[in-house]
Coordinates of C-alpha atoms in Angstrom, one line a residue:
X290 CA -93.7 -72.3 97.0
X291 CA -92.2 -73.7 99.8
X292 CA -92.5 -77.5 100.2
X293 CA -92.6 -79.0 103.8
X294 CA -92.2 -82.6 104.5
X295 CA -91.9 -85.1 107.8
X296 CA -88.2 -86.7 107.0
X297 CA -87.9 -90.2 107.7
X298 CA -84.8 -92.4 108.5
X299 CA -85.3 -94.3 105.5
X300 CA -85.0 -90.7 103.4
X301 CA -82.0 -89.9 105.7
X302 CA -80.4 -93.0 105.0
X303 CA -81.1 -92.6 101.1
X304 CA -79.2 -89.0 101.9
X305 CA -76.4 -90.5 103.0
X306 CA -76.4 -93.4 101.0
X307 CA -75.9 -91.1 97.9
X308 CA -73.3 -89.0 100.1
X309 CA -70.6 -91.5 100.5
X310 CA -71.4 -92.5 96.6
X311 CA -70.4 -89.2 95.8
X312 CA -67.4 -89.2 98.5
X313 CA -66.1 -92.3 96.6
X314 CA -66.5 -90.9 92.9
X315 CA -64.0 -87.9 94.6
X316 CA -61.3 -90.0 95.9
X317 CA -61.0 -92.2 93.0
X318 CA -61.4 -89.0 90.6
X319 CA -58.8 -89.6 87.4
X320 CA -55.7 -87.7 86.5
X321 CA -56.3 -84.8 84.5
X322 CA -55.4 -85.2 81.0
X323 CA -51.8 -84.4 79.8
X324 CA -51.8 -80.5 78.5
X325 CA -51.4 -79.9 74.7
X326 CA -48.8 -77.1 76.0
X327 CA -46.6 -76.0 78.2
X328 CA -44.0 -77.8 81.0
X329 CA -44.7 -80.7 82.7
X330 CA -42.5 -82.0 86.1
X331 CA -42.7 -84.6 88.0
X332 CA -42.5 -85.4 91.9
X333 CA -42.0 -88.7 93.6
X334 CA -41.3 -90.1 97.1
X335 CA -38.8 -92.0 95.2
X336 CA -37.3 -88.7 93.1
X337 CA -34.2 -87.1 92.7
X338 CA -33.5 -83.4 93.5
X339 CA -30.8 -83.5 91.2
X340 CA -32.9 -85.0 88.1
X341 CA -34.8 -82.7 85.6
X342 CA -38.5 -83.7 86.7
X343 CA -39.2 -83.7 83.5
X344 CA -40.5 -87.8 83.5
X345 CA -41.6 -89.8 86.0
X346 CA -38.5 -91.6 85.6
X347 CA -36.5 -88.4 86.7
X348 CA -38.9 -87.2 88.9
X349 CA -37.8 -84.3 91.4
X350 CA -38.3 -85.7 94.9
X351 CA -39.2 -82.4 97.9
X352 CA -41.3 -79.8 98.0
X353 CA -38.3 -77.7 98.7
X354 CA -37.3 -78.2 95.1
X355 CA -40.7 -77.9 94.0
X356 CA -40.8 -74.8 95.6
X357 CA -37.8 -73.1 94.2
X358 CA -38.2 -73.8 90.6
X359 CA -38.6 -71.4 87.9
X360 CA -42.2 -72.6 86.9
X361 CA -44.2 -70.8 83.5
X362 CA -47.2 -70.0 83.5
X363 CA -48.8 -72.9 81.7
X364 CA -46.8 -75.5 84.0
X365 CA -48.2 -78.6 85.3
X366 CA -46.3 -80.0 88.3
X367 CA -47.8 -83.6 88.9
X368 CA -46.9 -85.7 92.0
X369 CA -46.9 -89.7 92.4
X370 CA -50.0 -91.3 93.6
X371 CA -49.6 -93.0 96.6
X372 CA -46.7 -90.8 98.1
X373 CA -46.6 -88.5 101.4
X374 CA -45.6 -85.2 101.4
X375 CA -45.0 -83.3 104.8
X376 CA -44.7 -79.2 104.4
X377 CA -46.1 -76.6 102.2
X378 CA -46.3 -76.6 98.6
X379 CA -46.1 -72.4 97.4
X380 CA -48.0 -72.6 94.5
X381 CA -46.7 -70.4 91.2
X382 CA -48.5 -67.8 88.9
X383 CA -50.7 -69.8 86.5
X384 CA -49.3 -73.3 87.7
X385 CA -51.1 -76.1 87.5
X386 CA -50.6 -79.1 90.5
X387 CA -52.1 -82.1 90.1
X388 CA -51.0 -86.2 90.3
X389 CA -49.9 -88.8 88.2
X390 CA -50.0 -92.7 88.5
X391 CA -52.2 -95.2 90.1
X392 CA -53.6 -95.2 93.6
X393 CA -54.5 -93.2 96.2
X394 CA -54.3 -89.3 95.9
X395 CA -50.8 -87.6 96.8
X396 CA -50.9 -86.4 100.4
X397 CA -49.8 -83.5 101.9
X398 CA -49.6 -83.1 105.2
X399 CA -49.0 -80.1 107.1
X400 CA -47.7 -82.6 110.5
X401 CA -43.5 -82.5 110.6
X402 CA -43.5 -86.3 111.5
X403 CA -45.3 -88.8 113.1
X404 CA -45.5 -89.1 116.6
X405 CA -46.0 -92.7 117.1
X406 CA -42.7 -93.8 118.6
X407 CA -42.6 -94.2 122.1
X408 CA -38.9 -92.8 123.0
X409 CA -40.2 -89.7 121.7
X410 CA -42.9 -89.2 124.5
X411 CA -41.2 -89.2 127.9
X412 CA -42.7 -89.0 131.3
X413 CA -42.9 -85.7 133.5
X414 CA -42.9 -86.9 136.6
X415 CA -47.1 -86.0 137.1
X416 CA -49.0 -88.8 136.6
X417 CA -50.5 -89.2 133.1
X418 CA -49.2 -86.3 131.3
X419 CA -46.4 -87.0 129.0
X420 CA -43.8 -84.8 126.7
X421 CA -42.9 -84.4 123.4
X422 CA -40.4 -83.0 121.4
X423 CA -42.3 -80.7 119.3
X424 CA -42.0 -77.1 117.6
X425 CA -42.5 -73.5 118.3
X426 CA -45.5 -73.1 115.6
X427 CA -48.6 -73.6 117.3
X428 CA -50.2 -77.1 116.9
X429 CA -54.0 -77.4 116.2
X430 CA -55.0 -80.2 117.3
X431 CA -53.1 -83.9 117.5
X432 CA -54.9 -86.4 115.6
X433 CA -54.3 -90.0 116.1
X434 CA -54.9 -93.5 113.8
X435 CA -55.9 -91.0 111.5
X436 CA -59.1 -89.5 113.2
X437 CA -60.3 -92.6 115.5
X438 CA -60.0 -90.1 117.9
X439 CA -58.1 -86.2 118.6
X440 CA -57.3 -84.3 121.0
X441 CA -58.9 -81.5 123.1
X442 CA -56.2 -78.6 123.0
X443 CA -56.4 -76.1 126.4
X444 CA -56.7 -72.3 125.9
X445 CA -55.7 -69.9 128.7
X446 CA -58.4 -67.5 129.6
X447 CA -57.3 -64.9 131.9
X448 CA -59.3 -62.8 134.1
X449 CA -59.1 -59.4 135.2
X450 CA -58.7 -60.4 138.7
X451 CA -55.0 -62.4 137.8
X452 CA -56.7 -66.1 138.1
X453 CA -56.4 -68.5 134.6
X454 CA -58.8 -71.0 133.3
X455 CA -58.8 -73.8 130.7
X456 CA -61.2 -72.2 128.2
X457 CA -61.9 -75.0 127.1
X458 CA -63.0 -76.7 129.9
X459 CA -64.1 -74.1 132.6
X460 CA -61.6 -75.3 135.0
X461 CA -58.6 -73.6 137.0
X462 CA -55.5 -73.7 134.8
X463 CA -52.3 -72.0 134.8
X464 CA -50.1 -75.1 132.5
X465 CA -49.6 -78.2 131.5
X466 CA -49.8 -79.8 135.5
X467 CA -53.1 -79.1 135.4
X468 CA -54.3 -81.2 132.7
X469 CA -56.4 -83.9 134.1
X470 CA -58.7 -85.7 130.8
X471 CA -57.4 -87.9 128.6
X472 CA -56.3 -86.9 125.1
X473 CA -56.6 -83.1 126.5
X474 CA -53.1 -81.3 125.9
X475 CA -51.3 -78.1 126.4
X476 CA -48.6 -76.9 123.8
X477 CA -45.6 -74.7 125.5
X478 CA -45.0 -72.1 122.8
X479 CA -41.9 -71.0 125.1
X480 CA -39.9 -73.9 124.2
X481 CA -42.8 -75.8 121.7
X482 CA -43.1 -78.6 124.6
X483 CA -46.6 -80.6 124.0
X484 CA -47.9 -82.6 126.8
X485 CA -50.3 -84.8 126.7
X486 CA -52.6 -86.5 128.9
X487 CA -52.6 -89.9 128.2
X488 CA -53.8 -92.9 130.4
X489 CA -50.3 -95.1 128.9
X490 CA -47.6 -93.9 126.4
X491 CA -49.4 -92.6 123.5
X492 CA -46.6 -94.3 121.2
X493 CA -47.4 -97.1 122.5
X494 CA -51.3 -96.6 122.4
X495 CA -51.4 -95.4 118.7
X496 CA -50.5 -96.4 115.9
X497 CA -50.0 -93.0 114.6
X498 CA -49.9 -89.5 116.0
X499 CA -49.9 -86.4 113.5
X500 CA -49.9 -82.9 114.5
X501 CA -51.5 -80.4 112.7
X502 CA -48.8 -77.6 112.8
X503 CA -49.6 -73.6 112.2
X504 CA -49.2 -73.1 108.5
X505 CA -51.2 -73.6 105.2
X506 CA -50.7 -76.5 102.8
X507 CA -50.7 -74.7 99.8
X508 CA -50.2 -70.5 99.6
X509 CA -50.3 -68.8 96.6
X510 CA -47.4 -66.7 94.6
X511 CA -49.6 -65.0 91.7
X512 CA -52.8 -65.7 89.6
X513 CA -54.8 -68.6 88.1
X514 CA -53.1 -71.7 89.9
X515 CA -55.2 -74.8 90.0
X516 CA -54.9 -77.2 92.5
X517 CA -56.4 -81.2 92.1
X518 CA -56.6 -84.3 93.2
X519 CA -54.0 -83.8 96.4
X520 CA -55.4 -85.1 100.2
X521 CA -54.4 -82.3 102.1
X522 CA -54.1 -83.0 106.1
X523 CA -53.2 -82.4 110.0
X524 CA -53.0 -78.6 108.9
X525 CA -53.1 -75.7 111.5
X526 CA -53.8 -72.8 109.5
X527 CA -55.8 -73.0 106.1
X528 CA -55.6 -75.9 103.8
X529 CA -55.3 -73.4 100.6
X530 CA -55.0 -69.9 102.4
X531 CA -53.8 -66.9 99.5
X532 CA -54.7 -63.0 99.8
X533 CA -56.7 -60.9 96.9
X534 CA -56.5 -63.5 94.4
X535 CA -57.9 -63.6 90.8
X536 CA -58.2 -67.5 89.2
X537 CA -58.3 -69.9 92.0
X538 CA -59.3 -73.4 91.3
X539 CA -59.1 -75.9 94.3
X540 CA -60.9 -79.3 92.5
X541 CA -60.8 -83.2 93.0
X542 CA -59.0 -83.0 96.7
X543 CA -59.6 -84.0 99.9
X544 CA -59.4 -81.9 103.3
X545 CA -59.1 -83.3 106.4
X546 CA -58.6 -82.2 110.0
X547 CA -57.6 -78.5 109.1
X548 CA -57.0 -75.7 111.4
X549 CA -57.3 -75.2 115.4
X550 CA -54.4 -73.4 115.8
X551 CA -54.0 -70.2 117.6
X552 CA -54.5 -67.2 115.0
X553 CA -54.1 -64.4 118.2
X554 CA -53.6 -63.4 121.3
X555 CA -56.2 -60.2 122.6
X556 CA -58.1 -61.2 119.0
X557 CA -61.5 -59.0 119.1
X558 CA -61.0 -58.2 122.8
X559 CA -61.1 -61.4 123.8
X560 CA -58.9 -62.6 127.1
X561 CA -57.8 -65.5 125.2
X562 CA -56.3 -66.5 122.3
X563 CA -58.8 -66.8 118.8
X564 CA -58.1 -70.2 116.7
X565 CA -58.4 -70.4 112.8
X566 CA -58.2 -72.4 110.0
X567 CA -60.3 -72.8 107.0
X568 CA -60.1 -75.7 104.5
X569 CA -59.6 -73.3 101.1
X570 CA -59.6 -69.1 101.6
X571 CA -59.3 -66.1 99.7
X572 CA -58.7 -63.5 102.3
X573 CA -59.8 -60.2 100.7
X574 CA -60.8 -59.5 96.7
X575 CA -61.2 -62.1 94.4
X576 CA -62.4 -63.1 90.8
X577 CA -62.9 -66.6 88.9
X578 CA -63.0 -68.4 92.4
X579 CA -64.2 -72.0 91.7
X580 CA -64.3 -74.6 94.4
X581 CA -65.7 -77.9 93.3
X582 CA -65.6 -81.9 93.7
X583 CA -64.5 -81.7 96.8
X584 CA -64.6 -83.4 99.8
X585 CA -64.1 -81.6 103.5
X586 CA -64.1 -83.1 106.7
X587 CA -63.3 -82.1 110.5
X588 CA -62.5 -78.5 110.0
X589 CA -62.0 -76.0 112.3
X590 CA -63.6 -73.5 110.6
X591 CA -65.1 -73.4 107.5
X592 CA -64.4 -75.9 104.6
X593 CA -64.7 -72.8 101.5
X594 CA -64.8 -69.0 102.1
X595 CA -64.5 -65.8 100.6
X596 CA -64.0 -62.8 102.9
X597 CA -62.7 -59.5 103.3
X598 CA -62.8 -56.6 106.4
X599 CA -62.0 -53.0 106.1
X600 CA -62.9 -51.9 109.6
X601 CA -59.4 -51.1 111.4
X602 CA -57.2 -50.8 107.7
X603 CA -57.0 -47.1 106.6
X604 CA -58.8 -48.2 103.2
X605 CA -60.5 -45.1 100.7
X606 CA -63.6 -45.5 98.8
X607 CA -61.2 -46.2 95.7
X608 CA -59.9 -49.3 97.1
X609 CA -61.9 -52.3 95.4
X610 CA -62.0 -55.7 96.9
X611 CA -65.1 -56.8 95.2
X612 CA -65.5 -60.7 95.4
X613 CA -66.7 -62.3 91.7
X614 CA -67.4 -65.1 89.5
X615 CA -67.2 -67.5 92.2
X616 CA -68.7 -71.2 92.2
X617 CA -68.6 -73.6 95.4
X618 CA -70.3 -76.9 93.2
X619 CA -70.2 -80.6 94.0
X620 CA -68.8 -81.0 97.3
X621 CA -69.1 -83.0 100.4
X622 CA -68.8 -80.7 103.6
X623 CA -69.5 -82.6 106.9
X624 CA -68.2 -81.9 110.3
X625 CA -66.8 -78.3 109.7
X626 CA -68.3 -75.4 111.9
X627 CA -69.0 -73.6 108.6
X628 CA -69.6 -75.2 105.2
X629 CA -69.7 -72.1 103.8
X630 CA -68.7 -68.6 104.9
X631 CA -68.2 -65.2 103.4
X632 CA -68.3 -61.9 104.6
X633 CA -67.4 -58.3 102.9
X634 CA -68.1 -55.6 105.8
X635 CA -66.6 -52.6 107.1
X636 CA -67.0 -50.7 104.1
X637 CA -66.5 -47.3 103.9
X638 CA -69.4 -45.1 102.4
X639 CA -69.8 -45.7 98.6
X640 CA -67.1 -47.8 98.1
X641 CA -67.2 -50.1 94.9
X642 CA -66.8 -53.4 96.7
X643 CA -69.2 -56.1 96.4
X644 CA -70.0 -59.5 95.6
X645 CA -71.0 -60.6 91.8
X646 CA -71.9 -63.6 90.7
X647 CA -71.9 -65.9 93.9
X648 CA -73.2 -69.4 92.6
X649 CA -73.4 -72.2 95.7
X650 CA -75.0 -75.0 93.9
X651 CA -75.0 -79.3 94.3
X652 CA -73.9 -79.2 97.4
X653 CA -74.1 -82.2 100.2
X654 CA -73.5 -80.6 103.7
X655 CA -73.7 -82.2 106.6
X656 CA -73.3 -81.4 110.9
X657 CA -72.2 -78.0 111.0
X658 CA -70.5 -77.2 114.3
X659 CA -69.7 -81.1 115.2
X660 CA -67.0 -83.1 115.6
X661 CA -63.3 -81.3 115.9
X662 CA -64.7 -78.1 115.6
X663 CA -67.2 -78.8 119.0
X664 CA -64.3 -77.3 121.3
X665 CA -64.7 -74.0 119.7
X666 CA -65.7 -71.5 122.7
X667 CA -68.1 -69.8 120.0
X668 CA -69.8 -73.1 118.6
X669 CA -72.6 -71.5 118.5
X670 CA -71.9 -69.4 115.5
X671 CA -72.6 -72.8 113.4
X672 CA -74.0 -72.7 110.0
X673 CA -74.1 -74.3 106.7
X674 CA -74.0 -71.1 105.2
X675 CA -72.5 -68.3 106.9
X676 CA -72.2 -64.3 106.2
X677 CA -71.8 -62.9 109.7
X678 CA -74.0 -59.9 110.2
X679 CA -72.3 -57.3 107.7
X680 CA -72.5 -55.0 105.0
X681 CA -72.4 -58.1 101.9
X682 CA -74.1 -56.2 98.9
X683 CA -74.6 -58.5 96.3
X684 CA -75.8 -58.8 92.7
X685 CA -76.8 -62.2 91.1
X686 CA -76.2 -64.8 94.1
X687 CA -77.6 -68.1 93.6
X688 CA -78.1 -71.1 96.3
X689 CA -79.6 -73.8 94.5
X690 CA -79.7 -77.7 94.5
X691 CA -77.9 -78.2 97.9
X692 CA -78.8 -80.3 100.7
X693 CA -78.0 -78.9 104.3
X694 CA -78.7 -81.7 107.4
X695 CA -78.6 -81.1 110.8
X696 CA -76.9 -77.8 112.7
X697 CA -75.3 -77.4 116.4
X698 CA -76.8 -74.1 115.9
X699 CA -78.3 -72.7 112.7
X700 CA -78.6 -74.1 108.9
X701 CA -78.1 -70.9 107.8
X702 CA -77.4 -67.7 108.4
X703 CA -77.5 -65.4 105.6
X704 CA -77.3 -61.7 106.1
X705 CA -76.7 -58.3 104.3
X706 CA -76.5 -54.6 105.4
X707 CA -76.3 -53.0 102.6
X708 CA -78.0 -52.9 99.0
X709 CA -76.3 -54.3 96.2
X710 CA -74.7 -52.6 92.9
X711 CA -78.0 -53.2 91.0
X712 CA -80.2 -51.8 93.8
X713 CA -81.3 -55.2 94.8
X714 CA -81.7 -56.5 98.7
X715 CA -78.5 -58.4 98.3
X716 CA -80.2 -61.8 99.4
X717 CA -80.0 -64.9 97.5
X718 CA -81.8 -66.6 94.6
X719 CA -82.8 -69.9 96.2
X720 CA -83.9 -72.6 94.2
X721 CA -84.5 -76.7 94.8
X722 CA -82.6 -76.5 98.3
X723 CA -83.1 -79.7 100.6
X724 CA -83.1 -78.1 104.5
X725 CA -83.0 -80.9 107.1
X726 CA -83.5 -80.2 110.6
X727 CA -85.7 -80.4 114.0
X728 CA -89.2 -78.6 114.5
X729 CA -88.2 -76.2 116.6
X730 CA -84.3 -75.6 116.0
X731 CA -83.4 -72.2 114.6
X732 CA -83.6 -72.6 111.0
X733 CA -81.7 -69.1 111.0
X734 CA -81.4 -65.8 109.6
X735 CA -82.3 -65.3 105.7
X736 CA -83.2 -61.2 105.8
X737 CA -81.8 -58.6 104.4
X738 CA -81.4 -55.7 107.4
X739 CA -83.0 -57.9 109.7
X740 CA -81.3 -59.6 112.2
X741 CA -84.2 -61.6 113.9
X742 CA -83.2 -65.9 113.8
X743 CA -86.5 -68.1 112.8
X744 CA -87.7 -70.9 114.0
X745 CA -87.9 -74.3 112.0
X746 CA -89.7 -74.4 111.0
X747 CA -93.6 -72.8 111.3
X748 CA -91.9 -69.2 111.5
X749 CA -89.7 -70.0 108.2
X750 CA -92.5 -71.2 105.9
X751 CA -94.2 -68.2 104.7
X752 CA -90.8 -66.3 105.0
X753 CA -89.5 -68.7 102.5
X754 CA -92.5 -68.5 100.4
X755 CA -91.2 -65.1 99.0
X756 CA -87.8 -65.9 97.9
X757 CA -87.6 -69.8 97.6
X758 CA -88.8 -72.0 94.3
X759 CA -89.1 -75.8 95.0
X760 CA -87.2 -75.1 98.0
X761 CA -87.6 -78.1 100.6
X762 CA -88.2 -77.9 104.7
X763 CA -87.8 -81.6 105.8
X764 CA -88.4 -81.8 109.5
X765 CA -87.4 -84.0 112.1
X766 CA -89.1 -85.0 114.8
X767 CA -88.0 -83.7 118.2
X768 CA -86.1 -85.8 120.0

């Protein structure tokens, strides 16, 4: 049965109360213990290229050298608490990257430098809008003292008729002249100009300015690489981004402002260009996929997804990109547009692919579709858990023990086409699940082969009544 309860402020704040304890037990989480076998290097701030990592006294020192080693499988590269990192660490077949020392995690930023010198930002002669120096990758979003506040980044939409628009905005647009809010900014990928609108000199305003540059923090080379206890930031593209991957474990870490930059131009059809950018992703098959202990915030897209299209590939019914033995467990998600997504459509008739063994279980997540991810043109497409409308067959998927608060559009929105291997409807297994929202709000979709949203939350009750044991609707009043 489905329980149904009036939620209070005091049993909000008791929510978030245990929240940030749980946000603090993952930033101070401890080294993992040294390996009985295999190599171990070591990489410092304070390193040496030329040394051979193999103590922290000859520590290497860049993630270029980190990322042309020879590395066994069975190697543990480990990287000095404390230290910043900017780039992309290519992670190796059956590697192991983790930290060493005392102090704050390593951090890896995807930004090139920061921007919070004031030579570097020089007028343009328009009032308010200032340039910088900056590259031909597309930049995200710019982030500054570290997320007091980030900037609104202008998309040209271009109508049939040959007039622009900020997409963004609404307004006329044509470049960077046109800016008129603060913090709002245009990036010239001609010559990789940004400029800024800025009421003074933003090196003068901030204290610092990173830029979250298209790539990914970490891609992977092979199988079974584990990634913990890195603060990964100011990324454009994915935090952890890899292809069909089997033995991915992303644990311990942190995420912060990932993605927003431009994944295509003409993307779906569209007259402007679709952003990305997903905190950890396996884009197409996968097996032992474990996410857990995490913590995600201000992301783009989603903070941990699994997905995989075959519409437009010429693809057989051989072809297998079932997704299995995957576990998203422990994390904090909060301010991401999707906690969770995963999708496996476009399948051609009888084809083997599916998803297996899907556990998403003690989970905190928290304003889906706010914060950086609010400039999104498609906001409303916000969901703790999100499947898109496709085909999704399933066998032995489990949501249980997660708490999901407050939605700019739906909790959930959970979705299959097509029968999975064992026959079954696909759906989920829900068990003990905390759903927090307003009487009234769309609680969702939850059907298989039926795409109809329901109300929260008179509509949901008796829907949830057939799947859901000890499930929870808390409800808050409207405002």
């Amino acid at each position: 049965m489905t329980n149904v309860r009036n939620c209070t402020e005091e049993q909000l704040k008791l929510w978030r109360h245990m929240t940030d304890e749980r946000i603090d037990a993952i930033v101070h989480r401890p080294n993992l213990p040294m390996p009985a076998e295999g190599d171990t290097y070591y990489v410092s701030a304070d390193g040496n290229d030329e040394a051979d990592g193999r103590s922290p006294q000859t520590a290497w020192k860049t993630l270029h050298k980190v990322n042309e080693a020879v590395l066994a499988p069975g190697s543990v590269v480990r990287f000095h608490r404390g230290d910043l990192w900017r780039g992309q660490i290519c992670a190796a077949a059956g590697v192991t990257y983790t930290a060493y020392g005392e102090g704050a995690k390593p951090k890896l930023y995807g930004s090139p430098e920061d921007g919070a010198v004031a030579e570097k930002w020089i007028p343009t002669g328009v009032e308010h809008i200032w340039r910088f120096e900056g590259w031909q990758d597309d930049i995200g979003t710019i982030v500054f003292n570290h997320g007091e506040a980030h900037a609104i980044k202008c998309i040209l939409r271009r109508e049939s008729d040959g007039t622009t628009w900020n997409n963004t905005t609404g307004e006329p647009f044509a470049d960077w002249r046109d800016l008129t809010t603060d913090l709002h900014f245009w990036h010239d990928l001609s010559d990789g100009m940004v400029y800024l609108y800025s009421c003074e000199n933003p090196g003068k305003r901030f204290r610092s300015i990173e830029f979250s540059v298209k790539r990914h923090g970490f891609v992977t080379r092979g199988p079974d690489v584990t990634i913990d206890n890195f603060c990964i930031c100011y990324v454009g593209s994915h935090g952890v981004g890899t292809g069909t991957m089997q033995g991915l474990t992303v644990q311990n870490c942190e995420f912060h402002w990932i993605g927003g930059s431009i994944q295509e131009e003409g993307l779906f059809g569209r007259n402007y260009a679709t952003r990305y950018g997903n905190a950890v992703e396996i884009y197409g098959g996968c097996d032992r996929y474990t996410v857990r202990d995490c913590w995600f915030t201000q992301i783009y897209d989603a903070a941990v997804t699994q997905q995989f299209t075959m519409r437009g590939f010429e693809r057989t019914n051989k072809d297998d990109f079932s997704q299995t033995n995957i576990c998203y467990s422990g994390n904090v998600m909060e301010y991401c547009n999707y906690s969770i997504e995963y999708f496996l459509s476009g399948l051609p008739q009888d084809n083997p692919s599916h998803m297996e063994n899907l556990v998403i279980e003690d989970n905190l997540m928290w304003h889906a579709g706010r914060g950086f991810c609010a400039q999104r043109p498609d906001k409303t497409e916000s969901a703790h858990i999100k499947s898109w409308s496709s085909d999704n067959p399933a066998k032995n998927y489990r949501i249980r023990n997660n708490l999901m608060v407050d939605s700019f559009n739906m909790l959930v929105h959970i979705y299959a086409e097509r029968q999975g291997p064992d026959g079954g409807d696909s759906m989920p297994t829900l068990e003990s699940n905390h759903f927090v929202g307003r009487r009234g709000d769309s609680f969702g979709i939850l059907a298989y082969r039926d795409n109809k949203r329901r109300t929260y939350c008179e509509e949901i009750v008796a829907y949830l009544d057939e799947k859901a044991h000890g499930d929870t609707l808390w409800l808050i009043a409207e405002d």
